[in-house]
Coordinates of C-alpha atoms in Angstrom, one line a residue:
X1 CA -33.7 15.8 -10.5
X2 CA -32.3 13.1 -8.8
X3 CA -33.5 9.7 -7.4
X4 CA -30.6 7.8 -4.7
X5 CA -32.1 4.2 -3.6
X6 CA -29.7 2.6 -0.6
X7 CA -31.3 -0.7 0.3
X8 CA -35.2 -1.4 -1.0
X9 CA -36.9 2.1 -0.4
X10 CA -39.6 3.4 -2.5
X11 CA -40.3 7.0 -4.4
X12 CA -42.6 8.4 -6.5
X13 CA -42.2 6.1 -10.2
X14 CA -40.0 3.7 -8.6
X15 CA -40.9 0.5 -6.7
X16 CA -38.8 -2.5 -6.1
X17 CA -40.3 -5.6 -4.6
X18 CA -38.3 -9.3 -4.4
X19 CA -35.4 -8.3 -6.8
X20 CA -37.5 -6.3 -9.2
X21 CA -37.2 -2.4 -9.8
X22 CA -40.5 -1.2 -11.1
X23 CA -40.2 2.0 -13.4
X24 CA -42.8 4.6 -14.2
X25 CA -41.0 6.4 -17.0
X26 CA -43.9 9.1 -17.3
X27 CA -43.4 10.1 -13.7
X28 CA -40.0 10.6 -14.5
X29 CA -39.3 12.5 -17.4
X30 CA -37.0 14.6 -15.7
X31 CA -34.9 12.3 -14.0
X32 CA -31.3 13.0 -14.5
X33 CA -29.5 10.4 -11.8
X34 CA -30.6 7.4 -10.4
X35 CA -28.8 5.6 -8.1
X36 CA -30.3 2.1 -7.0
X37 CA -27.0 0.5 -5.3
X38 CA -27.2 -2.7 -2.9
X39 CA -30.7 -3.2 -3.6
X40 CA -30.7 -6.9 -4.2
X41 CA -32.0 -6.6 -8.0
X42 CA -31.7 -9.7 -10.3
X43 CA -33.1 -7.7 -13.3
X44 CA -33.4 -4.1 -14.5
X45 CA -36.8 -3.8 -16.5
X46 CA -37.2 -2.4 -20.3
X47 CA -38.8 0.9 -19.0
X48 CA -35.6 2.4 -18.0
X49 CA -34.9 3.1 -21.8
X50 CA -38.5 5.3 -21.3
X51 CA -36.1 8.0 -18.8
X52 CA -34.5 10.1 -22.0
X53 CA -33.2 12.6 -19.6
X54 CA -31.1 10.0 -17.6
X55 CA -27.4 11.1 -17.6
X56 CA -26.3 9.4 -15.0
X57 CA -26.9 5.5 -13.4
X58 CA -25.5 3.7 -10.8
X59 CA -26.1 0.0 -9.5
X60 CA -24.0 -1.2 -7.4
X61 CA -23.7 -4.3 -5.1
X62 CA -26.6 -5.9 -6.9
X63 CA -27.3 -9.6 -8.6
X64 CA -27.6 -8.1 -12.2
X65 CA -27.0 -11.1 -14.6
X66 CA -28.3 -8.8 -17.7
X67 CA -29.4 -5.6 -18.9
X68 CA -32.1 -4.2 -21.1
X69 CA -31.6 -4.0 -24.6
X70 CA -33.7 -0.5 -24.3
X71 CA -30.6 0.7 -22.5
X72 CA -29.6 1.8 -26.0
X73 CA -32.2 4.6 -25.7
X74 CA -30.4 6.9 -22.8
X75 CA -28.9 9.1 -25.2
X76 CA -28.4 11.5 -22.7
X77 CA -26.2 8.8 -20.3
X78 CA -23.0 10.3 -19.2
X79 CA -21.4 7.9 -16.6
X80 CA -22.7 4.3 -16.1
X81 CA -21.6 2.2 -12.8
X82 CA -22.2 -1.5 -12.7
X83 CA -19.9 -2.5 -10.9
X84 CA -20.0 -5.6 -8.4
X85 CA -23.1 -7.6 -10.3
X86 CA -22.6 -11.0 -12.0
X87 CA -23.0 -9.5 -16.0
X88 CA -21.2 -11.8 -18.5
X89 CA -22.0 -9.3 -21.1
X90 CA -23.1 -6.3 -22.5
X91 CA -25.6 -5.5 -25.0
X92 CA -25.5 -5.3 -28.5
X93 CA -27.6 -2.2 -28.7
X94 CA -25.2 -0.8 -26.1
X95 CA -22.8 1.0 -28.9
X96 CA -25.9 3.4 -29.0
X97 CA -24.9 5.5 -26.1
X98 CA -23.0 8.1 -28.1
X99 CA -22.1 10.3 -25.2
X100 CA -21.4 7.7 -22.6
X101 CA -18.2 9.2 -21.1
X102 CA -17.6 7.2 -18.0
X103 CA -18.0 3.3 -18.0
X104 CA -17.8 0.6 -14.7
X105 CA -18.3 -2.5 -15.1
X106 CA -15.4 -4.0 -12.8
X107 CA -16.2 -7.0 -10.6
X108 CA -18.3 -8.7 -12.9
X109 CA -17.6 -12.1 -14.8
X110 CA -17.0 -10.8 -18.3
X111 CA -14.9 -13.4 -20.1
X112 CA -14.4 -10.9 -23.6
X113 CA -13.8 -7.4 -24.1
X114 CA -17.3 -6.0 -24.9
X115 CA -18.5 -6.4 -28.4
X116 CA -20.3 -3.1 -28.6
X117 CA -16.7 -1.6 -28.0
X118 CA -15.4 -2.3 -31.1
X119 CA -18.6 -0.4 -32.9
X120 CA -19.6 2.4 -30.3
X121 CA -18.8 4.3 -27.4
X122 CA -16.2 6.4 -29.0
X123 CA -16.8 9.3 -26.0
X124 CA -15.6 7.0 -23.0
X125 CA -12.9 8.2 -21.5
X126 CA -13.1 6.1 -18.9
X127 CA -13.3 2.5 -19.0
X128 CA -12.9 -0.1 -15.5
X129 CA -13.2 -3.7 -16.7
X130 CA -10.6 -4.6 -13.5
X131 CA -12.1 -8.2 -11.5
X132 CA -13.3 -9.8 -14.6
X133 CA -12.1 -13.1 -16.4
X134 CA -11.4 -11.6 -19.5
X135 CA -8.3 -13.7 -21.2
X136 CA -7.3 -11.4 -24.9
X137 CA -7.7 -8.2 -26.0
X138 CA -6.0 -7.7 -28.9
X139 CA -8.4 -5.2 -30.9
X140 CA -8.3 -1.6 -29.9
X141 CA -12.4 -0.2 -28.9
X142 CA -13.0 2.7 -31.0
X143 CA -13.0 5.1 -27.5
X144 CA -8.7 4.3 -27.6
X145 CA -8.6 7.5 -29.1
X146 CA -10.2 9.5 -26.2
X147 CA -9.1 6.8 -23.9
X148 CA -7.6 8.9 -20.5
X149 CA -7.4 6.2 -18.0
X150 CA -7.9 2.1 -18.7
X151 CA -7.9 -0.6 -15.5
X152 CA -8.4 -3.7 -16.2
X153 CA -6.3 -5.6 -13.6
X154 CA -7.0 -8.7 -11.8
X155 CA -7.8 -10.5 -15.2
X156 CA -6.6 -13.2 -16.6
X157 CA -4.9 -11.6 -19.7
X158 CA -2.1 -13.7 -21.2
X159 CA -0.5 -10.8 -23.5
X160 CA -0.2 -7.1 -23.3
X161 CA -3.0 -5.5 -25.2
X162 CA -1.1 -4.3 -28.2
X163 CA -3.3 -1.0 -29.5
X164 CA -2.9 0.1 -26.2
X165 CA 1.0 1.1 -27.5
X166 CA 0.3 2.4 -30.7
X167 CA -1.3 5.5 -32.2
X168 CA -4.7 4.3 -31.1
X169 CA -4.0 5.4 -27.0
X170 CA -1.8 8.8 -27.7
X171 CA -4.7 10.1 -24.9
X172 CA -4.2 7.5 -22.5
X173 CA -2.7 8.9 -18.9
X174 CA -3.6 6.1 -16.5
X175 CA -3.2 2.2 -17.1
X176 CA -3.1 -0.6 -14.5
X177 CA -2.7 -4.3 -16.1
X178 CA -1.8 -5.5 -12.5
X179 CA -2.1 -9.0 -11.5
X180 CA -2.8 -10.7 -14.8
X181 CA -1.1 -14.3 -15.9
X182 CA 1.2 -12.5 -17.9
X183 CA 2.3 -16.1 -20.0
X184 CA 5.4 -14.7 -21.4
X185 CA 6.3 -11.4 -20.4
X186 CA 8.9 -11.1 -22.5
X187 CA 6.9 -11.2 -26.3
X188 CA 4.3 -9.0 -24.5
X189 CA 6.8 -5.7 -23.7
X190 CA 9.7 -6.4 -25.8
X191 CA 8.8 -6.0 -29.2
X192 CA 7.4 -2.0 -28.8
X193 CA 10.1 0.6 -29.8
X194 CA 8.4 3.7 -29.4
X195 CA 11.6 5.6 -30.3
X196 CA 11.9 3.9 -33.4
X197 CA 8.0 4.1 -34.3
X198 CA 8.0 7.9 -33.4
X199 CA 4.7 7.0 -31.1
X200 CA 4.1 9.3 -28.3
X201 CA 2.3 8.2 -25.8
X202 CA 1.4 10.3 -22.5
X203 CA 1.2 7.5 -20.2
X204 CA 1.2 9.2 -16.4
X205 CA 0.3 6.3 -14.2
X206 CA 1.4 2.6 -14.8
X207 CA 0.6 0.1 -12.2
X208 CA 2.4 -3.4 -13.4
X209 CA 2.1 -5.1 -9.8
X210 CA 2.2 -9.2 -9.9
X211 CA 2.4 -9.5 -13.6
X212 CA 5.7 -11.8 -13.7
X213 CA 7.9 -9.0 -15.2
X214 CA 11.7 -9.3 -14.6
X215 CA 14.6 -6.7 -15.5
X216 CA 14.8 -7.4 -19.0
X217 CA 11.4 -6.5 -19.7
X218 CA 11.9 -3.1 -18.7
X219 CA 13.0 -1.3 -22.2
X220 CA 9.0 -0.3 -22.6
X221 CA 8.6 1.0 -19.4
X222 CA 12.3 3.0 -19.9
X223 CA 10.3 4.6 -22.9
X224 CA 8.0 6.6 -21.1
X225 CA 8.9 9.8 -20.9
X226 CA 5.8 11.6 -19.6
X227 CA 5.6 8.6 -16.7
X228 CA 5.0 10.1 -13.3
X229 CA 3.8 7.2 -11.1
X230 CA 5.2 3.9 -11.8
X231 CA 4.0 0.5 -9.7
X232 CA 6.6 -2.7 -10.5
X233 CA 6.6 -4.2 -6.9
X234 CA 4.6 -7.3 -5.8
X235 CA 1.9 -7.9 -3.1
X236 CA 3.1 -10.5 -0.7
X237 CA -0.3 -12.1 -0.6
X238 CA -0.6 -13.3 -4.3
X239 CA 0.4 -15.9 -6.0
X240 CA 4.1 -15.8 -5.8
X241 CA 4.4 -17.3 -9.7
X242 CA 3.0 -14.1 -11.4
X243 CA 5.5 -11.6 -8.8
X244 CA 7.5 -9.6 -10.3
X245 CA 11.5 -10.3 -10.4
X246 CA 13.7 -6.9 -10.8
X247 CA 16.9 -7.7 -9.6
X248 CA 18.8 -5.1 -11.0
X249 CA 17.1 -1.5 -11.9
X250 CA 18.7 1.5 -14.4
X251 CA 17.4 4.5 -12.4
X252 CA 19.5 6.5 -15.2
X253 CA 17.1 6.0 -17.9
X254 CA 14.4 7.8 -16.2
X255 CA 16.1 10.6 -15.7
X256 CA 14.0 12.6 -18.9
X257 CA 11.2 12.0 -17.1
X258 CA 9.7 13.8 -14.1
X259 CA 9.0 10.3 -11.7
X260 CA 7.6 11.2 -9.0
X261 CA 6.5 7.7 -7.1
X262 CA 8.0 4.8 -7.5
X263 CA 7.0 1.1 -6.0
X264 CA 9.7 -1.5 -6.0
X265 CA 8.0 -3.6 -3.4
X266 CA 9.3 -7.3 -2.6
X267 CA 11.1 -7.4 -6.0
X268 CA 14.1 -9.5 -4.9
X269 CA 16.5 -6.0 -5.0
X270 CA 19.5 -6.6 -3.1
X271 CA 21.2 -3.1 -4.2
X272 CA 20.1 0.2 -4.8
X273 CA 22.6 1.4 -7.5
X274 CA 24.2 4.7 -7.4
X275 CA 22.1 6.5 -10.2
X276 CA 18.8 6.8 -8.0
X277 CA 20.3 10.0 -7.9
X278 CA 19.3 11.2 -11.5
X279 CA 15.3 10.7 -9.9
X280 CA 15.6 14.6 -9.1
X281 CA 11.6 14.3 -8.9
X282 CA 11.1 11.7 -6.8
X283 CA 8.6 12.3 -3.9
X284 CA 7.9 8.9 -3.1
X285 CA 9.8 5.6 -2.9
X286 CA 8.5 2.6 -2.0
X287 CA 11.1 -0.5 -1.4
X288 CA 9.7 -3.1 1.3
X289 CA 10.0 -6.2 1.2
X290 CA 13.6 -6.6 -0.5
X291 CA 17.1 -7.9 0.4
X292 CA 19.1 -4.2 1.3
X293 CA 21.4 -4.0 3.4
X294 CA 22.9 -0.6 3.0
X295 CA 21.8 2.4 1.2
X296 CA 23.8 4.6 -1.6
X297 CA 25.2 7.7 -0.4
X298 CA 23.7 9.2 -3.2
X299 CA 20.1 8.5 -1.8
X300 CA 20.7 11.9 0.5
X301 CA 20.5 13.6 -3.0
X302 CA 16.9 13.3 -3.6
X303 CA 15.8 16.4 -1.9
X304 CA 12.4 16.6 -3.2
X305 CA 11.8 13.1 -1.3
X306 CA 8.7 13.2 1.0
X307 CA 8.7 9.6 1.8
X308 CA 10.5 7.0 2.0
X309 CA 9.7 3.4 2.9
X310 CA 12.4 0.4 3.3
X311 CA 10.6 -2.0 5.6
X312 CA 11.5 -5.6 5.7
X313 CA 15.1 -5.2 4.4
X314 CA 18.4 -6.0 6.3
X315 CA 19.3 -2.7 6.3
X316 CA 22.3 -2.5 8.8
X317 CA 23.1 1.7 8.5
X318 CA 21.7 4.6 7.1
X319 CA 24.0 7.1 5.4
X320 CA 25.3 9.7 7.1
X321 CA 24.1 12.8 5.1
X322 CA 20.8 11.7 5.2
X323 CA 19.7 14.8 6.8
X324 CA 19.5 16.2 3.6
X325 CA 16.4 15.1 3.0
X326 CA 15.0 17.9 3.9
X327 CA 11.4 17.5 2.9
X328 CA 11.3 14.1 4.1
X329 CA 7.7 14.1 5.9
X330 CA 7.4 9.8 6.5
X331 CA 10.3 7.9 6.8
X332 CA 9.5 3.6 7.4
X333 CA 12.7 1.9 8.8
X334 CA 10.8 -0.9 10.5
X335 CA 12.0 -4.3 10.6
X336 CA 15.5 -3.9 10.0
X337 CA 18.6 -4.7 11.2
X338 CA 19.9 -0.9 12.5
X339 CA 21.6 -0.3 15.4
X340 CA 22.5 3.5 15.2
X341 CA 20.7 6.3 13.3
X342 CA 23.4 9.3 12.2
X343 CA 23.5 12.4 13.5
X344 CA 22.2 14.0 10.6
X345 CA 19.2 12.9 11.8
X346 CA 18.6 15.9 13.6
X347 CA 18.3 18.2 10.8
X348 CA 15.0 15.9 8.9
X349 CA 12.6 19.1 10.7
X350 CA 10.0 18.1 8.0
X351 CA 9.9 14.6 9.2
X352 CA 6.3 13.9 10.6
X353 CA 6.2 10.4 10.9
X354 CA 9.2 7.6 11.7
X355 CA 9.1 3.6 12.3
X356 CA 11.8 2.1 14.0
X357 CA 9.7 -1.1 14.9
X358 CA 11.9 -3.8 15.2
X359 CA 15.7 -2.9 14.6
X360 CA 18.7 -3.5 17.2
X361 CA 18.4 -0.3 18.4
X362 CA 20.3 -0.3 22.6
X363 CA 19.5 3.5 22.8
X364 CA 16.7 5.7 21.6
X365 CA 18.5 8.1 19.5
X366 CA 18.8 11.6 21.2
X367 CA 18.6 13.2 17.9
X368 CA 14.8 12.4 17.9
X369 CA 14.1 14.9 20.5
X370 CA 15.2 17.7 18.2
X371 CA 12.7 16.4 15.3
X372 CA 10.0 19.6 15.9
X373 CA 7.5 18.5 13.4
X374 CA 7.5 14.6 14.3
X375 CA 3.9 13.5 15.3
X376 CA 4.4 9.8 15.2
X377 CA 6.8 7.6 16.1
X378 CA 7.1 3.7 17.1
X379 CA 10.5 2.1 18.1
X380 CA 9.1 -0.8 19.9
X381 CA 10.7 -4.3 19.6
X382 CA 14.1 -2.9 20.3
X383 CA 16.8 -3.6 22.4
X384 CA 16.6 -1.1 24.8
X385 CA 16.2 -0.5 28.8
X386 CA 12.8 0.8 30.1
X387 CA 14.0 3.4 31.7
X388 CA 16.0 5.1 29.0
X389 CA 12.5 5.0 27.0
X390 CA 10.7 6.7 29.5
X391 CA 13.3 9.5 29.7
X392 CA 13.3 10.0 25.5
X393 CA 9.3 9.8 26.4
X394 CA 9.1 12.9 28.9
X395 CA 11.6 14.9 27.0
X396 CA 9.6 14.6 23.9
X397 CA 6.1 15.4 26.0
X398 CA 8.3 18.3 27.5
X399 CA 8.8 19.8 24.4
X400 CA 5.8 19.8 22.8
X401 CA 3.2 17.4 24.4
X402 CA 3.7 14.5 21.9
X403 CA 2.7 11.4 23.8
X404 CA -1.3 10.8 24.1
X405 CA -0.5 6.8 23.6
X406 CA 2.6 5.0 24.5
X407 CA 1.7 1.7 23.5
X408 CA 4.4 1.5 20.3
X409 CA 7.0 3.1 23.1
X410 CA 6.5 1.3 26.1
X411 CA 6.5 -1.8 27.7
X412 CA 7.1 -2.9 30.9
X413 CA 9.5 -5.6 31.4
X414 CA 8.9 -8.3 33.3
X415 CA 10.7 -9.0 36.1
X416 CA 14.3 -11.2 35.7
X417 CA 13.4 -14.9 37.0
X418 CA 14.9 -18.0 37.4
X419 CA 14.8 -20.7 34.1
X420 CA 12.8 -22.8 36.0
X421 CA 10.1 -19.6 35.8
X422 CA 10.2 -19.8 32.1
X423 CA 7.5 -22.8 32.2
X424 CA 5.3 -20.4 33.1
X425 CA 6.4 -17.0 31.0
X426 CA 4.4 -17.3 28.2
X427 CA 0.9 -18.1 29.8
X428 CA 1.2 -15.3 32.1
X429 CA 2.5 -12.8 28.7
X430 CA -1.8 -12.0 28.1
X431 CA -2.2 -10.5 31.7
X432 CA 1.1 -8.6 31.5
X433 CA -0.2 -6.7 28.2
X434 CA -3.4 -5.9 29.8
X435 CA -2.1 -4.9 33.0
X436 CA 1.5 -3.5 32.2
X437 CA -0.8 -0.8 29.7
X438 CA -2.8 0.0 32.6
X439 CA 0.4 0.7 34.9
X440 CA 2.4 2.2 31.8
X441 CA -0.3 4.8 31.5
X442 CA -0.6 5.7 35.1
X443 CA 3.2 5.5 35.9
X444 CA 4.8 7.4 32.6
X445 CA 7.5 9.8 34.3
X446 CA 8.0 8.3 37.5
X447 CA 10.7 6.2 38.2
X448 CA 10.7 3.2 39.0
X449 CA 11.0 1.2 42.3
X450 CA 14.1 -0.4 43.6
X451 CA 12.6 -3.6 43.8
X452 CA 12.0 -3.2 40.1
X453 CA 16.0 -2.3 39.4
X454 CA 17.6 -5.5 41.7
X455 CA 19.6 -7.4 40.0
X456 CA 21.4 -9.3 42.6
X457 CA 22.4 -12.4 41.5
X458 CA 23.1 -13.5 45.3
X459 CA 19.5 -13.9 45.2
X460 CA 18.5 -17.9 45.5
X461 CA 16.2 -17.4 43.1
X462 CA 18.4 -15.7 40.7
X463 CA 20.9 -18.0 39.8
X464 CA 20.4 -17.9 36.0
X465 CA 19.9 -14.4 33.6
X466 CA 17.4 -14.6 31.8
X467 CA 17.2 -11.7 28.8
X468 CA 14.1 -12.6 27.6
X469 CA 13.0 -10.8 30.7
X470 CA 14.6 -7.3 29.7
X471 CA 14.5 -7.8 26.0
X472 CA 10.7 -9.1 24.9
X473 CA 8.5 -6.6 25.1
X474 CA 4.7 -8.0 24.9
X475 CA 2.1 -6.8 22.3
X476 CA -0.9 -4.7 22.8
X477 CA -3.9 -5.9 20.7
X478 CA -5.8 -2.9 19.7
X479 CA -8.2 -3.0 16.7
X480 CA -7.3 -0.8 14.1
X481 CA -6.8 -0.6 10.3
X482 CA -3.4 -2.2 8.5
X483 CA -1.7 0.3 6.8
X484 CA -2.0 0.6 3.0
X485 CA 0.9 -1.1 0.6
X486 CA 1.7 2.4 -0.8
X487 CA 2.0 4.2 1.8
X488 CA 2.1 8.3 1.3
X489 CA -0.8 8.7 2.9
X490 CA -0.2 8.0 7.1
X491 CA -3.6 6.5 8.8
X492 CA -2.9 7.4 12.1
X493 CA -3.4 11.2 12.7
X494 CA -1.7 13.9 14.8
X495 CA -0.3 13.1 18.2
X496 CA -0.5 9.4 18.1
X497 CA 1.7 6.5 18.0
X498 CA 1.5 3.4 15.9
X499 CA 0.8 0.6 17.6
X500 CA 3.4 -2.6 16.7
X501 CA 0.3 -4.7 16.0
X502 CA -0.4 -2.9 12.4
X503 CA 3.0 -3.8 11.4
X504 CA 2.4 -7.0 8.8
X505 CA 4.8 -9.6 9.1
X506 CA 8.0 -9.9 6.7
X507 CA 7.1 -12.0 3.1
X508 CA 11.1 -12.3 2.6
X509 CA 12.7 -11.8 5.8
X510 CA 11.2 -13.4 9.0
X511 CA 11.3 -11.2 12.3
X512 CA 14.2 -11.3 14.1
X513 CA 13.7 -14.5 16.7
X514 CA 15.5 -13.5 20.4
X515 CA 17.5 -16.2 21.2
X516 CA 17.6 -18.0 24.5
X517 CA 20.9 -18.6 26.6
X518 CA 21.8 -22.3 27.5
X519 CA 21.3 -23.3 31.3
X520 CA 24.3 -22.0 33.0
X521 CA 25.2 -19.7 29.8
X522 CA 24.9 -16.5 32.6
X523 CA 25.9 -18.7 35.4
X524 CA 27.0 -16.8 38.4
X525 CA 31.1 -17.9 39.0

C-alpha cells in the first residue's frame, strides 16, 4: 500500500492543514510508501514512528527544520528522501534504522556529517549529503564499508575526506567532491599511495569539478585503475578561485584502465599530447573551453570515440584522418577558428549530430552531403554566401528530407548599403530576424532575384562596401533549453537544427568580433 501527497490533498489517516501533516497510524498499518513532497510542512509529527510497515518516505520541497525522534521506530525503512528542507541535523535515535539502504538529505543546511553515522546505518549504500555547509569529515560512518556511491558536492569541505581512500570504501563506485573550497589541494590528494598501501579501491565515477586541483595533484587520480568516468573540468559560472588548473595531462597513465568519459572542460589546456591515444576506451571526450589550436594526429586513433566536444578553442584544422572515427555519433566544433574540414570527413557515416557555429568557414563543406546518418547540423555565423547555403540545403533535403528548420542554416543577408546606412543597421537588425525567417521559410530553393545579386558599385548609393552586409547574419530568438555541460546526450531530436541561440558564450575566448572597414577602405578607384 501506497500513499503519494503532491501539494495539500487529503486520504484516509492522513490530513495536513497550515504546515501540519496529521497521521493516523492505526489506519495505516499497512502502509509501505508515503510520499508527501512540496506540501509546505514545517514539522513531521511523532506518529509517523506508529507506521512499522513504512519502507519507503519521501518529503521533498518542504520547510522541515526537524524530525521526530520516533523516526527511530521504522525498522522496516528502506530509502529515505529529504531532500530540499532546511534540517541542520539528524536525530540521535536515527542510527536505529538498521536497514536504511538509501539516504537523501542534499539541499539542506547541515554544517556536520551526521552523528548517528558514526554509530548506525551500516546498510546505506547510498548516501547524498551534496548542497549542505558541511566544512570536515575526517571520520569514516560505519556504512563506508557498504558504501557504493557518496555525493557530497557543493560543500564547503577544506580537505579530502581521508577514510574515503583507505580500506573503509573498497565498495565505493561513485564519488563526486565537486565544487568544495578545496584549501590546499595538494596535502588533500598527495599523500595517498595506493600502490604502496596495497588498497584497492573500485572507484568507477569521480567527479572533481571546481575543486582548485592543478596537474600535480593528479598522482591519486592516476591510481585508479577500475575509473571509468572521470570529471576534472570547471564550470564557467563558478567562482573562478576554486577552477581547476590542468595545464599539462599524462593520458599514458590511464591506459590500465578502461576510461570511458573524460571532462577536461575550461582547464587552461593548450595541447593535447600525443598519448591520448593509449585511451583505447574512450567514448566520450569533453574539452571546451580551453586554449587548442590543433589536434594530435593520434586523436583519429580512438575508434571507440562516440563524441567529441572542443567548443570554445582556437582550433585552426582538424587532422586529416579524422574519418577514422568511425563511431563518432556527436561531434561539437563550434566556436573555433576552422576554415576547412578534411576530406575524411566524408567517411564519419555514424556521425548524427555536427556544430560548426561560429568558425571561418567561406564554403559549406561538400563532404557533408555524403554524411547519411547526420540529423543535426548548425554552421551558422560563418563566412559564407547565401546562396551557396541554400544549395548545401536542397541537396541535403534531396537526399533524405533533412531540413524541417533552417534557422541555424539560414539567414538572409541584408542588402549592401552605403556607410551612411549604417546609422540605422542595427535598429532595423529585430525586424529583419522576424521577417527574413518568414521569407527564409517560404523562399528555401528558389533563387534569388537579381535585384538581390547587384552589386554595382556605379550605383550613387553604393559608393562604399560594406561586409557587414554579406557577413552578419542576425539571430533568431527561439525559447528553448541550453544544452547540458556534458554533453552525450543531444537535446534536440531527429530532423532538427540547433538554433545559434543555445550556443553559451565563450568563458576563455570571446566570439570572434567582424571587423568594420575604414571610410574609403573599399573605395571605388
Amino acid at each position: 500500500m501506497s500513499v503519494e501527497k503532491d501539494a495539500c490533498e487529503c486520504s484516509e489517516g492522513i490530513t495536513i492543514e497550515n504546515g501540519t501533516v496529521l497521521i493516523e497510524g492505526a489506519k495505516l498499518n499497512h502502509l509501505t510508501h508515503m510520499k508527501l513532497n512540496s506540501c509546505g510542512l514545517s514539522e513531521i509529527p511523532d506518529s509517523l514512528g506508529d507506521l512499522a510497515g513504512l519502507q519507503c518516505f519521501e518529503a521533498l520541497h518542504n520547510n522541515l527544520k526537524r524530525l521526530p525522534s520516533s523516526i527511530g521506530h521504522l525498522k522496516s525503512l528502506v530509502k529515505l528522501n529529504l531532500s530540499y528542507n532546511q534540517l541542520t541535523a539528524l536525530p540521535d535515535d536515527f542510527a536505529q534504522l538498521d536497514a536504511l539502504e538509501t539516504l537523501n538529505v542534499s539541499h539542506n543546511n547541515l554544517n556536520a556529517p551526521p552523528s548517528c553515522l558514526q554509530v548506525g546505518n551500516v546498510k546505506i549504500n547510498y548516501l547524498n549529503l551534496s548542497f549542505n555547509e558541511i566544512e570536515d569529515w575526517r571520520l569514516g560512518p560505519l556504512c563506508a564499508y557498504g558504501l557504493k556511491f557518496f555525493d557530497c558536492a557543493n560543500n564547503r569541505l577544506k580537505a579530502n575526506p581521508p577514510w574515503i581512500w583507505g580500506d573503509f570504501c573498497r565498495s565505493l563506485e561513485n564519488l563526486n567532491l565537486s565544487f568544495n573550497d578545496f584549501c590546499n589541494p595538494s596535502a588533500t590528494l598527495r599523500p595517498y599511495n595506493l600502490w604502496r598501501t596495497g588498497v584497492s579501491i573500485e572507484l568507477k565515477s569521480l567527479q572533481l569539478t571546481n575543486c582548485g586541483l592543478t596537474t600535480d595533484h593528479l598522482s591519486l587520480v592516476y591510481q585508479l585503475k577500475a575509473i571509468k568516468k572521470l570529471h576534472l573540468g570547471n564550470e564557467s559560472n563558478v567562482n573562478h578561485s576554486k577552477s581547476n588548473f590542468i595545464w599539462d595531462i599524462s593520458f599514458k597513465l590511464f591506459q590500465s584502465c578502461h576510461l570511458a568519459e573524460l571532462n577536461l572542460d575550461g582547464v587552461g589546456l593548450s595541447i593535447l599530447s600525443e598519448d591520448i591515444s593509449y585511451l583505447k576506451a574512450l567514448q566520450i571526450l569533453n574539452c571546451n573551453n580551453n586554449r587548442l589550436q590543433w589536434l594530435p594526429d593520434s586523436i583519429c586513433e580512438m575508434v571507440n570515440l562516440k563524441c567529441l566536444s572542443l567548443s570554445n578553442n582556437g582550433l585552426l584544422y582538424i587532422p586529416n584522418e579524422m574519418g577514422k572515427l568511425a563511431n563518432l555519433q556527436e561531434l561539437f566544433l563550434n566556436c573555433n577558428k576552422l576554415d576547412d574540414l578534411p576530406t575524411s570527413f566524408a567517411d564519419l557515416q555514424s556521425l548524427q549530430y555536427l556544430d560548426l557555429y561560429d568558425n571561418h568557414l567561406e564554403v559549406p563543406p561538400t563532404c557533408l552531403e555524403t554524411l547519411n546518418s547526420l540529423c543535426g547540423l548548425d554552421f551558422k555565423c560563418n563566412f559564407f554566401q547565401d546562396e551557396t547555403k541554400e544549395e548545401l540545403c536542397l541537396n541535403l533535403r534531396k537526399r533524405r528530407g533533412l531540413l524541417e528548420r533552417s534557422d541555424g542554416m539560414k539567414s538572409k543577408p541584408l542588402t549592401p548599403s552605403s556607410s551612411s546606412r549604417r546609422s540605422s543597421y542595427s535598429s532595423s537588425c529585430s525586424e529583419n530576424d522576424t521577417r527574413g525567417d518568414q521569407e527564409d521559410a517560404e523562399n528555401l530553393g528558389e533563387p534569388q532575384s537579381e535585384t538581390e545579386e547587384n552589386w554595382d558599385l556605379e550605383d550613387e548609393e553604393d559608393e562604399y562596401f560594406d561586409p557587414t552586409g554579406v557577413f552578419y547574419q542576425p539571430k533568431v530568438t527561439i525559447n528553448m533549453p541550453a544544452r547540458a555541460l556534458i554533453i552525450h546526450t543531444t537535446v534536440i531530436g531527429p530532423h532538427s537544427f540547433i538554433p545559434s541561440d543555445i550556443h553559451p558564450s565563450p568563458s576563455i575566448r570571446p566570439n570572434k568580433d567582424l571587423f568594420a572597414p575604414d571610410d574609403g577602405q573599399f573605395e571605388d578607384a
